[in-house]
PDB file of C-alpha atoms in Angstrom:
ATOM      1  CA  UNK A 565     -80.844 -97.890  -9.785  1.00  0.00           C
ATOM      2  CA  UNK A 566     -78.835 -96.187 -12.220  1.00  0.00           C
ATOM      3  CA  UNK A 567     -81.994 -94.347 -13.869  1.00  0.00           C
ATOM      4  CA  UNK A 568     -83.311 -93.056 -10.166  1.00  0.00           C
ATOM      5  CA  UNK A 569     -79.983 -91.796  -9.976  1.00  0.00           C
ATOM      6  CA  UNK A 570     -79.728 -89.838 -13.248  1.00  0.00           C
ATOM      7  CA  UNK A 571     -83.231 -88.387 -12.780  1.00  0.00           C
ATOM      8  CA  UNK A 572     -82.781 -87.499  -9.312  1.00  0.00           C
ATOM      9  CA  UNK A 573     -79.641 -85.550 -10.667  1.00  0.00           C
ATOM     10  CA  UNK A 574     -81.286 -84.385 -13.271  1.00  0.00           C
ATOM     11  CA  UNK A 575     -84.195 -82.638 -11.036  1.00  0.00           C
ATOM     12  CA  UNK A 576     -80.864 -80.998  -8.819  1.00  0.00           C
ATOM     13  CA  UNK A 577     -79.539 -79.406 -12.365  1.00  0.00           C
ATOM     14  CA  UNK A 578     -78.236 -75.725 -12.259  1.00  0.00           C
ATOM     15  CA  UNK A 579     -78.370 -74.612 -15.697  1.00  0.00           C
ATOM     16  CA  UNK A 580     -76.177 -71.220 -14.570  1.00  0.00           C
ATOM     17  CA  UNK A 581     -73.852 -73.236 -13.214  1.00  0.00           C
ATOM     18  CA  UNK A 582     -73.622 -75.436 -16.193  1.00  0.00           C
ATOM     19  CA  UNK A 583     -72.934 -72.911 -18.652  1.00  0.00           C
ATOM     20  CA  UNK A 584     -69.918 -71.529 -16.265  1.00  0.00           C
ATOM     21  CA  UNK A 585     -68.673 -75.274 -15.437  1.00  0.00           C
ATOM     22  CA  UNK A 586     -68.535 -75.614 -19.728  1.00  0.00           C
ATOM     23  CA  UNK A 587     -66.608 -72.647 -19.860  1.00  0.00           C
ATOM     24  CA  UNK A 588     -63.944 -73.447 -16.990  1.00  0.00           C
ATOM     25  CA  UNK A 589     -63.499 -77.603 -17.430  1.00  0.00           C
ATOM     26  CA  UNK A 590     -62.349 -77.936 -21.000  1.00  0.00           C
ATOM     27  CA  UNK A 591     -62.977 -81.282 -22.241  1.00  0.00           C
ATOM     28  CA  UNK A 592     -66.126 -81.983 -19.919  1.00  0.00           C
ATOM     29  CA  UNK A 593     -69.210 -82.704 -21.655  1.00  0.00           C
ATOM     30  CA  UNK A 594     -73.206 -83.200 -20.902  1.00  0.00           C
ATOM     31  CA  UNK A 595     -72.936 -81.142 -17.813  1.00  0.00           C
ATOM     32  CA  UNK A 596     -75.908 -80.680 -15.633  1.00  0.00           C
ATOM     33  CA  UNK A 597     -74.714 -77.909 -13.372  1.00  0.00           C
ATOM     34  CA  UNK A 598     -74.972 -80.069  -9.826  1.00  0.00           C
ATOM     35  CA  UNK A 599     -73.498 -77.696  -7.200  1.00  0.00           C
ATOM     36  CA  UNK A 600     -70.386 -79.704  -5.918  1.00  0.00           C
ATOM     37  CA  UNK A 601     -72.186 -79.135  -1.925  1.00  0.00           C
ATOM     38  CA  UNK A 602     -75.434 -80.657  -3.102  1.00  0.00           C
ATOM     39  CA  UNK A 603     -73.557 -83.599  -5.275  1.00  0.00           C
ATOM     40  CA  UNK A 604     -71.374 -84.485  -2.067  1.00  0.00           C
ATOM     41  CA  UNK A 605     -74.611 -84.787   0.293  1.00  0.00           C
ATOM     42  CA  UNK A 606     -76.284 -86.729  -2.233  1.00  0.00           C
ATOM     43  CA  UNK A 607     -73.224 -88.972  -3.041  1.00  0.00           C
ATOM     44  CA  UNK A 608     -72.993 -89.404   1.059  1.00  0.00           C
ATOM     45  CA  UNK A 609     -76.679 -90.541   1.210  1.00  0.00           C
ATOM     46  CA  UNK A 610     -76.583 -93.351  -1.526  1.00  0.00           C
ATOM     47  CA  UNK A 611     -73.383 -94.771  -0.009  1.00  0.00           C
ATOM     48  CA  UNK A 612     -75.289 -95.613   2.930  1.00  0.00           C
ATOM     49  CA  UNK A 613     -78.312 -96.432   1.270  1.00  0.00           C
ATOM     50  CA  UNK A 614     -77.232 -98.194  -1.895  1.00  0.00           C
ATOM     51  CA  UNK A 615     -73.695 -98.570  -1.209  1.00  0.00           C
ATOM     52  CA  UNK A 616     -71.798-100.566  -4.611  1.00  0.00           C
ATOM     53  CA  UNK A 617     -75.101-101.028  -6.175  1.00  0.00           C
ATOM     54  CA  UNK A 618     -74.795 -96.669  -7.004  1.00  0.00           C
ATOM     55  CA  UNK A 619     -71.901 -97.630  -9.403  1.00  0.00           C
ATOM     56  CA  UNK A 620     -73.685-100.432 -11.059  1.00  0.00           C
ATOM     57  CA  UNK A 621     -74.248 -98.787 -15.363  1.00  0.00           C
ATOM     58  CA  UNK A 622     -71.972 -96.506 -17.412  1.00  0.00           C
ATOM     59  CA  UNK A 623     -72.550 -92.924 -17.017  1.00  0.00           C
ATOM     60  CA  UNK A 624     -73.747 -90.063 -19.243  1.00  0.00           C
ATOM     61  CA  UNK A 625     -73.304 -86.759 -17.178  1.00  0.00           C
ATOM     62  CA  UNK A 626     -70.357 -84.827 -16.127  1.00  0.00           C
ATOM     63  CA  UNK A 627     -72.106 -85.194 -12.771  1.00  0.00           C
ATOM     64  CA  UNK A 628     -72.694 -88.946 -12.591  1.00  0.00           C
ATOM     65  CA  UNK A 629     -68.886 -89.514 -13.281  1.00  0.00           C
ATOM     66  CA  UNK A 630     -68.163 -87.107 -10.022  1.00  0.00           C
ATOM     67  CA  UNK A 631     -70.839 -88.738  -8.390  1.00  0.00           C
ATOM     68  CA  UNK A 632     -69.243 -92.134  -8.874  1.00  0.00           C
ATOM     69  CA  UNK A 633     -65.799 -90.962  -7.622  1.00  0.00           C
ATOM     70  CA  UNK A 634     -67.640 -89.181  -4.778  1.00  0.00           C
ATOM     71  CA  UNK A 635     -69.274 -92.527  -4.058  1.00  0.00           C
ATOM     72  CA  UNK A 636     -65.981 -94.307  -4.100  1.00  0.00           C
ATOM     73  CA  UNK A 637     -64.658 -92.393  -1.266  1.00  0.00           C
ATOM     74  CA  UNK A 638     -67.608 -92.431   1.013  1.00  0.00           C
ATOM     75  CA  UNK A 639     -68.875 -96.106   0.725  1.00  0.00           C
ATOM     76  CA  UNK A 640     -67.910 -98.367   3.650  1.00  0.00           C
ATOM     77  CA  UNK A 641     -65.308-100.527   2.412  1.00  0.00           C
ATOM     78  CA  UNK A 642     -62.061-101.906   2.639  1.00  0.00           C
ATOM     79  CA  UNK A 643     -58.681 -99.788   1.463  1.00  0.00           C
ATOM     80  CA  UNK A 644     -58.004-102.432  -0.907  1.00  0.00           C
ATOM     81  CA  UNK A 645     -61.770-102.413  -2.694  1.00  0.00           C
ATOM     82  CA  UNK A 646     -61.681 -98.795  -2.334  1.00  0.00           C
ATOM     83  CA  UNK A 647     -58.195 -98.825  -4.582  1.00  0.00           C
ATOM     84  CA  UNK A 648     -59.497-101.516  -7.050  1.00  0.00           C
ATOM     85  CA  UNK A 649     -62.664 -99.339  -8.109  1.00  0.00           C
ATOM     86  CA  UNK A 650     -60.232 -96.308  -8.054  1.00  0.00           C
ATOM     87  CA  UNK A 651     -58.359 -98.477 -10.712  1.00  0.00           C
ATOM     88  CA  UNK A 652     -61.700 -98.383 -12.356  1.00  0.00           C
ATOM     89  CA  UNK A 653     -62.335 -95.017 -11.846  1.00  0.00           C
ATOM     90  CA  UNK A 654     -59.529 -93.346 -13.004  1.00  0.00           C
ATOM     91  CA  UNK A 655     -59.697 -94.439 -16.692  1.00  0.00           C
ATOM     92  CA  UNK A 656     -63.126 -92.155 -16.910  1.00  0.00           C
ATOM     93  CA  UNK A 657     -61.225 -89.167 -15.782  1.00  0.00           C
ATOM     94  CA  UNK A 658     -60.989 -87.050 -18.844  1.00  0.00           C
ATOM     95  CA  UNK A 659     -61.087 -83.206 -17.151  1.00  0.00           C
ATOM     96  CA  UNK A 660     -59.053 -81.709 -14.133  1.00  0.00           C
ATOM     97  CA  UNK A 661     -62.094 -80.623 -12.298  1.00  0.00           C
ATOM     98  CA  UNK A 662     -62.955 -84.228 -11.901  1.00  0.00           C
ATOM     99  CA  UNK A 663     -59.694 -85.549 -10.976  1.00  0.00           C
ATOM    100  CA  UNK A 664     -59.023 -82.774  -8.311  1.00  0.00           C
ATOM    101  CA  UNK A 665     -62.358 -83.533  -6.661  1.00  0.00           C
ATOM    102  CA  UNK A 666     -62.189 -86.948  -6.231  1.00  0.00           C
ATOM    103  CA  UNK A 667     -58.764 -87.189  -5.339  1.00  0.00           C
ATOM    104  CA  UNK A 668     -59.512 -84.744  -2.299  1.00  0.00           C
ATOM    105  CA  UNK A 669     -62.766 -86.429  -1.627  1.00  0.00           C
ATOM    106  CA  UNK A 670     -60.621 -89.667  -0.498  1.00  0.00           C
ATOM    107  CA  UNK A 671     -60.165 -89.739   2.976  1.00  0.00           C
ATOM    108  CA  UNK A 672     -58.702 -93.297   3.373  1.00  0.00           C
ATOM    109  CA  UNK A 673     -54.765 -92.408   2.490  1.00  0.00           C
ATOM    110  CA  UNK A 674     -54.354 -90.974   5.820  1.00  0.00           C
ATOM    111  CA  UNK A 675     -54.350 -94.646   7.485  1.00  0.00           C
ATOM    112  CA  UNK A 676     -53.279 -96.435   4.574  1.00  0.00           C
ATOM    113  CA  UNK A 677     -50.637 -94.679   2.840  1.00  0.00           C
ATOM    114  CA  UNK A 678     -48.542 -97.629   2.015  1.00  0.00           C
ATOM    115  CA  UNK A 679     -51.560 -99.105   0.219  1.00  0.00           C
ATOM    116  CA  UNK A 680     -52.014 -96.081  -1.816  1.00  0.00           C
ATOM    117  CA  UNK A 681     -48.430 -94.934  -2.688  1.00  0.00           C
ATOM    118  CA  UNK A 682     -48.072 -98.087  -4.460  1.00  0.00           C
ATOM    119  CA  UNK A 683     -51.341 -97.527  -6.328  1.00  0.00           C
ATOM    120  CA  UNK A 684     -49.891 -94.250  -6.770  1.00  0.00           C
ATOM    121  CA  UNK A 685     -47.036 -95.137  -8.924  1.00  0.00           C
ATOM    122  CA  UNK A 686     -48.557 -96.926 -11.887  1.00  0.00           C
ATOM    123  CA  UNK A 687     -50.459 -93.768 -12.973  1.00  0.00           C
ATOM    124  CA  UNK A 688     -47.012 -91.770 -12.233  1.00  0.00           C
ATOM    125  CA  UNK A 689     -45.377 -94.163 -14.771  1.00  0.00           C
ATOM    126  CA  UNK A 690     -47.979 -93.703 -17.270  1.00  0.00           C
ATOM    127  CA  UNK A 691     -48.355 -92.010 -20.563  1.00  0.00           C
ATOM    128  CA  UNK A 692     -51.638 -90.909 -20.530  1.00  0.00           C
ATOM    129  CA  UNK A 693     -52.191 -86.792 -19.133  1.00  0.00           C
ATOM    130  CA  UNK A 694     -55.277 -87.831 -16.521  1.00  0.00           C
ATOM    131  CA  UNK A 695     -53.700 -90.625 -15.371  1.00  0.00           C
ATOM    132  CA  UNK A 696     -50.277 -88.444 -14.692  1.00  0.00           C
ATOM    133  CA  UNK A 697     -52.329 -85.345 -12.978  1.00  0.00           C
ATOM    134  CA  UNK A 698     -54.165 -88.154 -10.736  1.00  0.00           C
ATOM    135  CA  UNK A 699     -50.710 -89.435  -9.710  1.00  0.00           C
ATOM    136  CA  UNK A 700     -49.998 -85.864  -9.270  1.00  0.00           C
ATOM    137  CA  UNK A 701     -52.777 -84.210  -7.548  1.00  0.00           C
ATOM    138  CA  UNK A 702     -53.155 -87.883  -5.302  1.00  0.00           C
ATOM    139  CA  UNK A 703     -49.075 -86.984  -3.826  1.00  0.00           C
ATOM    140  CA  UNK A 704     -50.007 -83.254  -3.108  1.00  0.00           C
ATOM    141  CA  UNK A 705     -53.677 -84.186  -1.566  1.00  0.00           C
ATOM    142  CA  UNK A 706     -51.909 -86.920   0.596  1.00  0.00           C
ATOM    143  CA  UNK A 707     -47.843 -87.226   0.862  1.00  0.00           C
ATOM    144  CA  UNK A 708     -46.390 -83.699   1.184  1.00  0.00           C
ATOM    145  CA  UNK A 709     -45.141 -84.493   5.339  1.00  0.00           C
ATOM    146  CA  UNK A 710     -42.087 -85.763   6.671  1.00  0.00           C
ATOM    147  CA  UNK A 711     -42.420 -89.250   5.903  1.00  0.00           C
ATOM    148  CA  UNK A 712     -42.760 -88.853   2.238  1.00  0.00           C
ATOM    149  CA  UNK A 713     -41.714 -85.947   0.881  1.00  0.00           C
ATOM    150  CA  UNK A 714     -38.191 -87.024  -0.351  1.00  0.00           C
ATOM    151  CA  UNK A 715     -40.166 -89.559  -2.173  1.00  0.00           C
ATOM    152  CA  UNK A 716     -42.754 -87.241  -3.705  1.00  0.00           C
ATOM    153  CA  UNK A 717     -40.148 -85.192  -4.898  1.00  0.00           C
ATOM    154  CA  UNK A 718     -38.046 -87.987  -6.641  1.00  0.00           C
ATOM    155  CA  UNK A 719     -41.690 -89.176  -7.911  1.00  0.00           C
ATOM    156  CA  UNK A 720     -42.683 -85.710  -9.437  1.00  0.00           C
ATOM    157  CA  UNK A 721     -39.327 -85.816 -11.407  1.00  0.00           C
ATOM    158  CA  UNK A 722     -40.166 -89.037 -13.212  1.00  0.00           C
ATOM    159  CA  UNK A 723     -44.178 -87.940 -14.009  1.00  0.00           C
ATOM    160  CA  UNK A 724     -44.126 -86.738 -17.983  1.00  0.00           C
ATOM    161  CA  UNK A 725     -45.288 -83.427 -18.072  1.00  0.00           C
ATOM    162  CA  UNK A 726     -45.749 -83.256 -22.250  1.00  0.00           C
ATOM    163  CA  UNK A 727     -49.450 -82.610 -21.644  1.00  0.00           C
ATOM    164  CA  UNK A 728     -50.491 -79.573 -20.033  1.00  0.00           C
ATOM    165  CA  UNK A 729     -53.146 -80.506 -17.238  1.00  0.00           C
ATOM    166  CA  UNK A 730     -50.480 -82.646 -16.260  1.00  0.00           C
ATOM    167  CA  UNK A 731     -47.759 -80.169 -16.045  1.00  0.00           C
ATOM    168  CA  UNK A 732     -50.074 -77.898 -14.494  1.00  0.00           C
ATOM    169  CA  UNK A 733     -50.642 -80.493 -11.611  1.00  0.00           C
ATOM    170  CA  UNK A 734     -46.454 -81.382 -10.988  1.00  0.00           C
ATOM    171  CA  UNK A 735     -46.234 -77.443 -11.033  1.00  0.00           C
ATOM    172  CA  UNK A 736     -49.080 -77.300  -8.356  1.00  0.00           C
ATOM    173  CA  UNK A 737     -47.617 -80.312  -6.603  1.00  0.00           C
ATOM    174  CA  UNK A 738     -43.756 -78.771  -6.404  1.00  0.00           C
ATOM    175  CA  UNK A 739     -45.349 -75.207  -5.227  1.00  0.00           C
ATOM    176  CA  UNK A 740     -46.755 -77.412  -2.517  1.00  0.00           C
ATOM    177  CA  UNK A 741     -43.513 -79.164  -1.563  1.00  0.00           C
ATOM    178  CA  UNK A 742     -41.561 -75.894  -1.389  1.00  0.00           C
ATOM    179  CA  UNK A 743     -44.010 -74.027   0.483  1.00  0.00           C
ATOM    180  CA  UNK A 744     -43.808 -76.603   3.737  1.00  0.00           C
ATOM    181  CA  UNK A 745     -40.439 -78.127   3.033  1.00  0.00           C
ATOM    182  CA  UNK A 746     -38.546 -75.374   1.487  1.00  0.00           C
ATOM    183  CA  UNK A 747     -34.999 -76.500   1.763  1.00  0.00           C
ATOM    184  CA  UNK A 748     -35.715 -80.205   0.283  1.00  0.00           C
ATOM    185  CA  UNK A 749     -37.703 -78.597  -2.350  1.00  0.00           C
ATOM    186  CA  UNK A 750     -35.416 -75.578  -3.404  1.00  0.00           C
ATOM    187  CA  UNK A 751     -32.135 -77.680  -5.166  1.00  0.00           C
ATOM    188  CA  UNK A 752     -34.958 -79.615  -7.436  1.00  0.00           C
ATOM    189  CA  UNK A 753     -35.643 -75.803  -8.284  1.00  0.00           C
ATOM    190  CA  UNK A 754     -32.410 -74.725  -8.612  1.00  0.00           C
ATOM    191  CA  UNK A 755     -31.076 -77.723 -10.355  1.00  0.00           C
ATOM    192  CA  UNK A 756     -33.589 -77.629 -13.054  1.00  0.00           C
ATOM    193  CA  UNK A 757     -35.068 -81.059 -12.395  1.00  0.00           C
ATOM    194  CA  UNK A 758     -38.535 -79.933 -14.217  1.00  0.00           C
ATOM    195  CA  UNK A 759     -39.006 -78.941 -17.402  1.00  0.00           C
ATOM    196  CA  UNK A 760     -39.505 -75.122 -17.973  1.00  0.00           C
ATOM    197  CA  UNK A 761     -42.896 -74.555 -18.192  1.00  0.00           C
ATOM    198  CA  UNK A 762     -43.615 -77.097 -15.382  1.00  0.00           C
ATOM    199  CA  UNK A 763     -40.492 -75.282 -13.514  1.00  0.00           C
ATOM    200  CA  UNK A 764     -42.195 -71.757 -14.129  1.00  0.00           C
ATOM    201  CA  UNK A 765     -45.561 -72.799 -13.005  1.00  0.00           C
ATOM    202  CA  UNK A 766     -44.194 -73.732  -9.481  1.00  0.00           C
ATOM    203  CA  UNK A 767     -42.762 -70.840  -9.347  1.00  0.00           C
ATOM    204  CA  UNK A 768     -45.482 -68.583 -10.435  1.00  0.00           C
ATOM    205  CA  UNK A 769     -47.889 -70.513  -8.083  1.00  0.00           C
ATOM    206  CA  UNK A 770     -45.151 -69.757  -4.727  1.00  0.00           C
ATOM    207  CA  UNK A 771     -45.664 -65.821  -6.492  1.00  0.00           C
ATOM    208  CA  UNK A 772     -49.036 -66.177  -6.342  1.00  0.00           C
ATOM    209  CA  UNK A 773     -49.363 -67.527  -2.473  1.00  0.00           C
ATOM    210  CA  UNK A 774     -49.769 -65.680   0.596  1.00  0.00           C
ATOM    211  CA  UNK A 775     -47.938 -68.225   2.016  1.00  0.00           C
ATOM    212  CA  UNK A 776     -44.856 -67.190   0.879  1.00  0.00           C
ATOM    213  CA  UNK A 777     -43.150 -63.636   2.094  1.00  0.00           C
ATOM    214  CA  UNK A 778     -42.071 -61.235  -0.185  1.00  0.00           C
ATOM    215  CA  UNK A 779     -38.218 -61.440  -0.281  1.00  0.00           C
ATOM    216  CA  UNK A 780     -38.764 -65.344  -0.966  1.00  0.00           C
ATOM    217  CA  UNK A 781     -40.936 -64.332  -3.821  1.00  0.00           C
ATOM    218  CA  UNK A 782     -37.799 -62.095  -5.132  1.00  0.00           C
ATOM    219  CA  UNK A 783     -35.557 -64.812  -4.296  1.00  0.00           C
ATOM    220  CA  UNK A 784     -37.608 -67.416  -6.495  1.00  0.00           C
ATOM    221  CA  UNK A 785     -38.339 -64.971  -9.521  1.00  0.00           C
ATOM    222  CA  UNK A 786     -34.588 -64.525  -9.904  1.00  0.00           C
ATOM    223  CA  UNK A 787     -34.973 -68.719 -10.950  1.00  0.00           C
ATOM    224  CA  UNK A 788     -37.315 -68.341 -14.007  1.00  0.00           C
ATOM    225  CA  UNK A 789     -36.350 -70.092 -17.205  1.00  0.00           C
ATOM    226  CA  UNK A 790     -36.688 -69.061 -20.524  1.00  0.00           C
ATOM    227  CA  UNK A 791     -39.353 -71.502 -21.876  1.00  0.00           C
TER     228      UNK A 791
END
């Protein structure tokens, strides 16, 4: 099964898109080029056709390891399977276009959000940078509403953001929070409950976002920190 797979992949190999994906994904390697639209319909046909039997062998390609996460999330299965092959999947994570893929490839958190926020927290406790932008990127994809967003924020506080892709994701995350719950995000800002460069990304990202007017923008600039 495994070698169909990699030579079917292999024959939908983009060697354009390769050489951009190198230059954009530090850290990925042995990348074929698979357009993300043409990986997702592929990874949709052997989870109905294969189903767990597609994850079966290690992988080789930058586009087997998104195909396996992409898998993951479209396979019939339980929440609970779903998370314990997550727990498998995560540790292969080694670049942030991976990790933002998958985690907004996973559809399940929206009935099973209990579930998930405790899988959630392990990789929020960790000290290793994939495992902190997963924890990341999974509360932004899935927890910024009413419910949950004094808990994201409280969560965010506690994720180490040493390493940059994981500073660039709590930045992302916070931007997030503030831009649909402004007043529960703004005293985290304010109070300087991030570190600075993690601080200044939020706030470069709300700069950046049509989604925010302009005298909020001046408003929020006025909160920079010297890194």
């Amino acid at each position: 099964m495994k070698k169909e797979i990699r030579e079917k992949l292999e024959t939908m190999s983009d060697r354009k898109n390769s050489t951009f994906s190198s230059k954009i994904v530090p850290g990925a390697k042995n990348i074929l080029g698979v357009r993300l639209p043409v990986l997702r319909e592929y990874a949709r046909e052997i989870a109905k056709t294969e189903g767990l039997a597609a994850l079966e062998g290690e992988d080789f390609y930058f586009d087997e390891v998104m195909l396996r996460g992409m898998v993951i999330g479209y396979v019939k299965i339980t929440p609970e399977q779903r998370l314990l092959l997550m727990d498998d999947f995560v540790p292969r994570i080694d670049n942030w276009s991976v990790c933002d893929s998958i985690c907004c490839t996973l559809k399940f958190p929206k009935k099973s959000k209990p579930l998930v926020w405790e899988h959630i927290q392990k990789y929020a406790d960790s000290d290793k940078e994939f495992y902190q932008r997963y924890a990341a990127v999974m509360l932004l994809d899935h927890f910024v509403n009413d419910e949950y967003i004094d808990a994201v924020l409280e969560t965010l506080t506690k994720i180490n953001t040493d390493a940059y892709y994981s500073s660039m994701a709590v930045g992302w995350a916070v931007a997030e929070c503030y831009t649909k719950f402004p007043e529960k995000t703004l005293p985290y800002l304010q109070n300087k409950s991030f570190d600075a460069d993690t601080h200044n990304r939020a706030i470069g990202k709300l700069c950046d976002s049509l989604r925010i007017d302009a005298e909020t923008k001046q408003m929020l600039k006025t909160l920079k920190r010297t890194v």
